[in-house]
PDB file of C-alpha atoms in Angstrom:
ATOM      1  CA  UNK A   1      19.762   6.459 -12.254  1.00 65.00           C
ATOM      2  CA  UNK A   2      22.702   8.167 -13.930  1.00 72.00           C
ATOM      3  CA  UNK A   3      23.892   7.353 -17.430  1.00 81.00           C
ATOM      4  CA  UNK A   4      26.965   8.416 -19.334  1.00 93.00           C
ATOM      5  CA  UNK A   5      24.955   9.745 -22.244  1.00 95.00           C
ATOM      6  CA  UNK A   6      28.003  10.432 -24.393  1.00 96.00           C
ATOM      7  CA  UNK A   7      29.503   6.943 -24.141  1.00 96.00           C
ATOM      8  CA  UNK A   8      26.055   5.360 -24.605  1.00 96.00           C
ATOM      9  CA  UNK A   9      25.486   7.544 -27.686  1.00 97.00           C
ATOM     10  CA  UNK A  10      28.762   6.500 -29.295  1.00 97.00           C
ATOM     11  CA  UNK A  11      28.191   2.824 -28.481  1.00 97.00           C
ATOM     12  CA  UNK A  12      24.698   3.060 -29.961  1.00 97.00           C
ATOM     13  CA  UNK A  13      25.926   4.705 -33.168  1.00 98.00           C
ATOM     14  CA  UNK A  14      28.569   2.025 -33.605  1.00 97.00           C
ATOM     15  CA  UNK A  15      26.210  -0.892 -32.847  1.00 97.00           C
ATOM     16  CA  UNK A  16      23.048   0.328 -34.609  1.00 97.00           C
ATOM     17  CA  UNK A  17      23.909   3.364 -36.748  1.00 96.00           C
ATOM     18  CA  UNK A  18      20.419   3.662 -38.269  1.00 96.00           C
ATOM     19  CA  UNK A  19      18.543   3.853 -34.971  1.00 96.00           C
ATOM     20  CA  UNK A  20      16.355   6.890 -34.361  1.00 95.00           C
ATOM     21  CA  UNK A  21      17.277   6.847 -30.669  1.00 96.00           C
ATOM     22  CA  UNK A  22      20.740   8.447 -30.732  1.00 97.00           C
ATOM     23  CA  UNK A  23      19.812  11.283 -28.386  1.00 97.00           C
ATOM     24  CA  UNK A  24      21.588  13.345 -25.762  1.00 96.00           C
ATOM     25  CA  UNK A  25      19.451  15.413 -23.410  1.00 94.00           C
ATOM     26  CA  UNK A  26      20.526  18.281 -21.183  1.00 91.00           C
ATOM     27  CA  UNK A  27      17.006  18.776 -19.846  1.00 91.00           C
ATOM     28  CA  UNK A  28      16.691  17.071 -16.482  1.00 88.00           C
ATOM     29  CA  UNK A  29      13.353  18.145 -14.953  1.00 88.00           C
ATOM     30  CA  UNK A  30      14.394  16.883 -11.506  1.00 89.00           C
ATOM     31  CA  UNK A  31      17.357  19.294 -11.406  1.00 89.00           C
ATOM     32  CA  UNK A  32      16.018  22.439 -13.132  1.00 90.00           C
ATOM     33  CA  UNK A  33      15.525  24.188  -9.762  1.00 91.00           C
ATOM     34  CA  UNK A  34      19.186  23.507  -8.907  1.00 92.00           C
ATOM     35  CA  UNK A  35      20.502  25.204 -12.054  1.00 90.00           C
ATOM     36  CA  UNK A  36      21.431  28.860 -12.426  1.00 89.00           C
ATOM     37  CA  UNK A  37      19.690  28.768 -15.815  1.00 87.00           C
ATOM     38  CA  UNK A  38      17.866  25.862 -17.441  1.00 91.00           C
ATOM     39  CA  UNK A  39      19.764  24.551 -20.468  1.00 91.00           C
ATOM     40  CA  UNK A  40      19.089  26.465 -23.674  1.00 92.00           C
ATOM     41  CA  UNK A  41      20.270  23.700 -26.015  1.00 91.00           C
ATOM     42  CA  UNK A  42      18.316  20.860 -24.531  1.00 94.00           C
ATOM     43  CA  UNK A  43      18.468  17.946 -26.931  1.00 96.00           C
ATOM     44  CA  UNK A  44      20.576  16.649 -29.791  1.00 98.00           C
ATOM     45  CA  UNK A  45      19.689  13.723 -32.028  1.00 98.00           C
ATOM     46  CA  UNK A  46      22.352  12.105 -34.174  1.00 98.00           C
ATOM     47  CA  UNK A  47      21.654  10.051 -37.252  1.00 96.00           C
ATOM     48  CA  UNK A  48      23.642   8.220 -39.888  1.00 98.00           C
ATOM     49  CA  UNK A  49      22.879   8.265 -43.604  1.00 97.00           C
ATOM     50  CA  UNK A  50      25.214   7.022 -46.348  1.00 96.00           C
ATOM     51  CA  UNK A  51      28.147   6.810 -43.915  1.00 97.00           C
ATOM     52  CA  UNK A  52      27.701  10.395 -42.720  1.00 98.00           C
ATOM     53  CA  UNK A  53      26.844  11.472 -39.158  1.00 98.00           C
ATOM     54  CA  UNK A  54      24.453  14.398 -38.828  1.00 98.00           C
ATOM     55  CA  UNK A  55      23.226  16.204 -35.734  1.00 98.00           C
ATOM     56  CA  UNK A  56      19.911  17.913 -35.170  1.00 98.00           C
ATOM     57  CA  UNK A  57      19.933  20.043 -32.046  1.00 97.00           C
ATOM     58  CA  UNK A  58      16.854  21.634 -30.455  1.00 97.00           C
ATOM     59  CA  UNK A  59      17.419  24.868 -28.596  1.00 96.00           C
ATOM     60  CA  UNK A  60      14.547  26.230 -26.509  1.00 95.00           C
ATOM     61  CA  UNK A  61      15.987  29.749 -26.303  1.00 95.00           C
ATOM     62  CA  UNK A  62      18.583  31.339 -28.580  1.00 94.00           C
ATOM     63  CA  UNK A  63      20.371  34.641 -28.071  1.00 92.00           C
ATOM     64  CA  UNK A  64      21.367  35.506 -31.634  1.00 89.00           C
ATOM     65  CA  UNK A  65      23.731  38.255 -30.534  1.00 85.00           C
ATOM     66  CA  UNK A  66      26.034  36.186 -28.363  1.00 82.00           C
ATOM     67  CA  UNK A  67      24.911  32.605 -27.860  1.00 87.00           C
ATOM     68  CA  UNK A  68      24.123  31.178 -31.277  1.00 91.00           C
ATOM     69  CA  UNK A  69      27.606  31.593 -32.810  1.00 90.00           C
ATOM     70  CA  UNK A  70      29.063  29.677 -29.863  1.00 91.00           C
ATOM     71  CA  UNK A  71      26.348  27.010 -30.052  1.00 94.00           C
ATOM     72  CA  UNK A  72      26.945  26.484 -33.773  1.00 95.00           C
ATOM     73  CA  UNK A  73      30.696  26.158 -33.283  1.00 95.00           C
ATOM     74  CA  UNK A  74      30.297  23.839 -30.281  1.00 96.00           C
ATOM     75  CA  UNK A  75      27.848  21.437 -31.878  1.00 97.00           C
ATOM     76  CA  UNK A  76      29.778  21.421 -35.169  1.00 97.00           C
ATOM     77  CA  UNK A  77      32.954  20.433 -33.294  1.00 98.00           C
ATOM     78  CA  UNK A  78      31.012  17.895 -31.211  1.00 98.00           C
ATOM     79  CA  UNK A  79      29.592  16.307 -34.370  1.00 98.00           C
ATOM     80  CA  UNK A  80      33.046  16.101 -35.968  1.00 98.00           C
ATOM     81  CA  UNK A  81      34.517  14.470 -32.859  1.00 98.00           C
ATOM     82  CA  UNK A  82      31.744  11.877 -32.601  1.00 98.00           C
ATOM     83  CA  UNK A  83      31.943  11.126 -36.329  1.00 98.00           C
ATOM     84  CA  UNK A  84      35.671  10.519 -36.053  1.00 98.00           C
ATOM     85  CA  UNK A  85      35.444   8.063 -33.158  1.00 98.00           C
ATOM     86  CA  UNK A  86      32.589   6.252 -34.937  1.00 98.00           C
ATOM     87  CA  UNK A  87      34.555   6.025 -38.216  1.00 98.00           C
ATOM     88  CA  UNK A  88      31.981   8.126 -40.081  1.00 98.00           C
ATOM     89  CA  UNK A  89      32.134  11.151 -42.332  1.00 98.00           C
ATOM     90  CA  UNK A  90      30.470  14.371 -41.173  1.00 98.00           C
ATOM     91  CA  UNK A  91      27.006  15.215 -42.434  1.00 98.00           C
ATOM     92  CA  UNK A  92      24.797  18.159 -41.538  1.00 98.00           C
ATOM     93  CA  UNK A  93      24.243  20.252 -38.443  1.00 98.00           C
ATOM     94  CA  UNK A  94      20.617  21.287 -38.130  1.00 98.00           C
ATOM     95  CA  UNK A  95      19.529  23.605 -35.338  1.00 97.00           C
ATOM     96  CA  UNK A  96      15.851  24.087 -34.484  1.00 97.00           C
ATOM     97  CA  UNK A  97      15.048  27.048 -32.255  1.00 97.00           C
ATOM     98  CA  UNK A  98      12.038  27.610 -30.039  1.00 96.00           C
ATOM     99  CA  UNK A  99      12.588  31.287 -29.136  1.00 96.00           C
ATOM    100  CA  UNK A 100      15.114  33.271 -31.183  1.00 95.00           C
ATOM    101  CA  UNK A 101      15.847  36.748 -29.877  1.00 95.00           C
ATOM    102  CA  UNK A 102      18.226  39.680 -29.706  1.00 94.00           C
ATOM    103  CA  UNK A 103      18.278  41.530 -26.413  1.00 93.00           C
ATOM    104  CA  UNK A 104      17.405  45.218 -26.553  1.00 92.00           C
ATOM    105  CA  UNK A 105      20.755  46.236 -25.067  1.00 92.00           C
ATOM    106  CA  UNK A 106      22.638  44.202 -27.731  1.00 93.00           C
ATOM    107  CA  UNK A 107      21.173  45.819 -30.860  1.00 94.00           C
ATOM    108  CA  UNK A 108      24.178  48.094 -31.503  1.00 94.00           C
ATOM    109  CA  UNK A 109      26.564  45.139 -31.160  1.00 93.00           C
ATOM    110  CA  UNK A 110      24.485  42.988 -33.524  1.00 94.00           C
ATOM    111  CA  UNK A 111      24.422  45.804 -36.087  1.00 95.00           C
ATOM    112  CA  UNK A 112      28.201  46.096 -35.794  1.00 95.00           C
ATOM    113  CA  UNK A 113      28.590  42.336 -36.302  1.00 93.00           C
ATOM    114  CA  UNK A 114      26.328  42.399 -39.365  1.00 93.00           C
ATOM    115  CA  UNK A 115      28.340  45.251 -40.883  1.00 96.00           C
ATOM    116  CA  UNK A 116      31.557  43.212 -40.888  1.00 96.00           C
ATOM    117  CA  UNK A 117      32.782  41.346 -43.927  1.00 97.00           C
ATOM    118  CA  UNK A 118      33.241  37.653 -43.076  1.00 95.00           C
ATOM    119  CA  UNK A 119      36.680  36.102 -43.348  1.00 97.00           C
ATOM    120  CA  UNK A 120      37.171  32.858 -45.292  1.00 97.00           C
ATOM    121  CA  UNK A 121      36.087  29.862 -43.248  1.00 94.00           C
ATOM    122  CA  UNK A 122      38.824  27.969 -41.420  1.00 96.00           C
ATOM    123  CA  UNK A 123      39.425  24.230 -41.710  1.00 97.00           C
ATOM    124  CA  UNK A 124      38.911  22.018 -38.672  1.00 97.00           C
ATOM    125  CA  UNK A 125      41.657  19.449 -38.094  1.00 98.00           C
ATOM    126  CA  UNK A 126      41.301  16.748 -35.467  1.00 98.00           C
ATOM    127  CA  UNK A 127      44.118  14.448 -34.419  1.00 98.00           C
ATOM    128  CA  UNK A 128      43.324  11.352 -36.535  1.00 98.00           C
ATOM    129  CA  UNK A 129      44.901   9.070 -33.918  1.00 98.00           C
ATOM    130  CA  UNK A 130      42.068   9.715 -31.449  1.00 98.00           C
ATOM    131  CA  UNK A 131      39.506   6.899 -31.533  1.00 97.00           C
ATOM    132  CA  UNK A 132      38.008   7.278 -28.027  1.00 97.00           C
ATOM    133  CA  UNK A 133      35.959  10.416 -27.343  1.00 97.00           C
ATOM    134  CA  UNK A 134      37.298  10.881 -23.802  1.00 96.00           C
ATOM    135  CA  UNK A 135      40.880  10.990 -25.086  1.00 97.00           C
ATOM    136  CA  UNK A 136      40.515  14.281 -26.963  1.00 98.00           C
ATOM    137  CA  UNK A 137      42.649  17.088 -25.531  1.00 98.00           C
ATOM    138  CA  UNK A 138      42.770  20.714 -26.657  1.00 97.00           C
ATOM    139  CA  UNK A 139      46.031  19.946 -28.496  1.00 98.00           C
ATOM    140  CA  UNK A 140      44.091  17.480 -30.688  1.00 98.00           C
ATOM    141  CA  UNK A 141      41.891  20.233 -32.131  1.00 98.00           C
ATOM    142  CA  UNK A 142      43.151  22.816 -34.606  1.00 97.00           C
ATOM    143  CA  UNK A 143      41.519  25.477 -36.756  1.00 97.00           C
ATOM    144  CA  UNK A 144      43.689  26.170 -39.792  1.00 97.00           C
ATOM    145  CA  UNK A 145      43.309  29.578 -41.354  1.00 97.00           C
ATOM    146  CA  UNK A 146      41.172  31.026 -38.564  1.00 96.00           C
ATOM    147  CA  UNK A 147      40.842  34.799 -38.620  1.00 97.00           C
ATOM    148  CA  UNK A 148      38.588  36.994 -36.513  1.00 95.00           C
ATOM    149  CA  UNK A 149      37.630  40.591 -36.186  1.00 96.00           C
ATOM    150  CA  UNK A 150      38.161  42.387 -32.879  1.00 96.00           C
ATOM    151  CA  UNK A 151      35.889  41.296 -30.047  1.00 93.00           C
ATOM    152  CA  UNK A 152      32.565  43.064 -29.600  1.00 92.00           C
ATOM    153  CA  UNK A 153      31.756  43.662 -25.962  1.00 91.00           C
ATOM    154  CA  UNK A 154      28.139  43.503 -24.826  1.00 88.00           C
ATOM    155  CA  UNK A 155      26.613  44.144 -21.405  1.00 86.00           C
ATOM    156  CA  UNK A 156      24.699  41.500 -19.503  1.00 80.00           C
ATOM    157  CA  UNK A 157      21.349  40.923 -21.182  1.00 77.00           C
ATOM    158  CA  UNK A 158      18.261  42.613 -19.782  1.00 64.00           C
TER     159      UNK A 158
END
């Protein structure tokens, strides 16, 4: 039986914010063989404390050279969006990792990344008029003050 996990999550947070069952799962054992790669970030649990929504995400496998920065940004944005439509402030993003690694053919790129001086963090702005999660469009999301260094190219992992 299929469920719209996202809509059920938001409904659950609104109806019973202190439940320990606000979970989204990407791990579907019945479909793993149909996937090109089993999901790396497999579960996220959301919880409310003092009017703030936090997210704890479990990731079974984490490529620190390429994947983790994207996963952090994605789940941070996701948490902000859910908090907004649930009329909550944003709390913490906690990521637990089963297998953290850097691929051998990405070591030079990781060293280059670590040698760079970080820019000041940008500010995330969401369209405050959005109150339904499915109504967000790209135009409703803005990063003010975002700066980046030049892209670092890396070969396919081996």
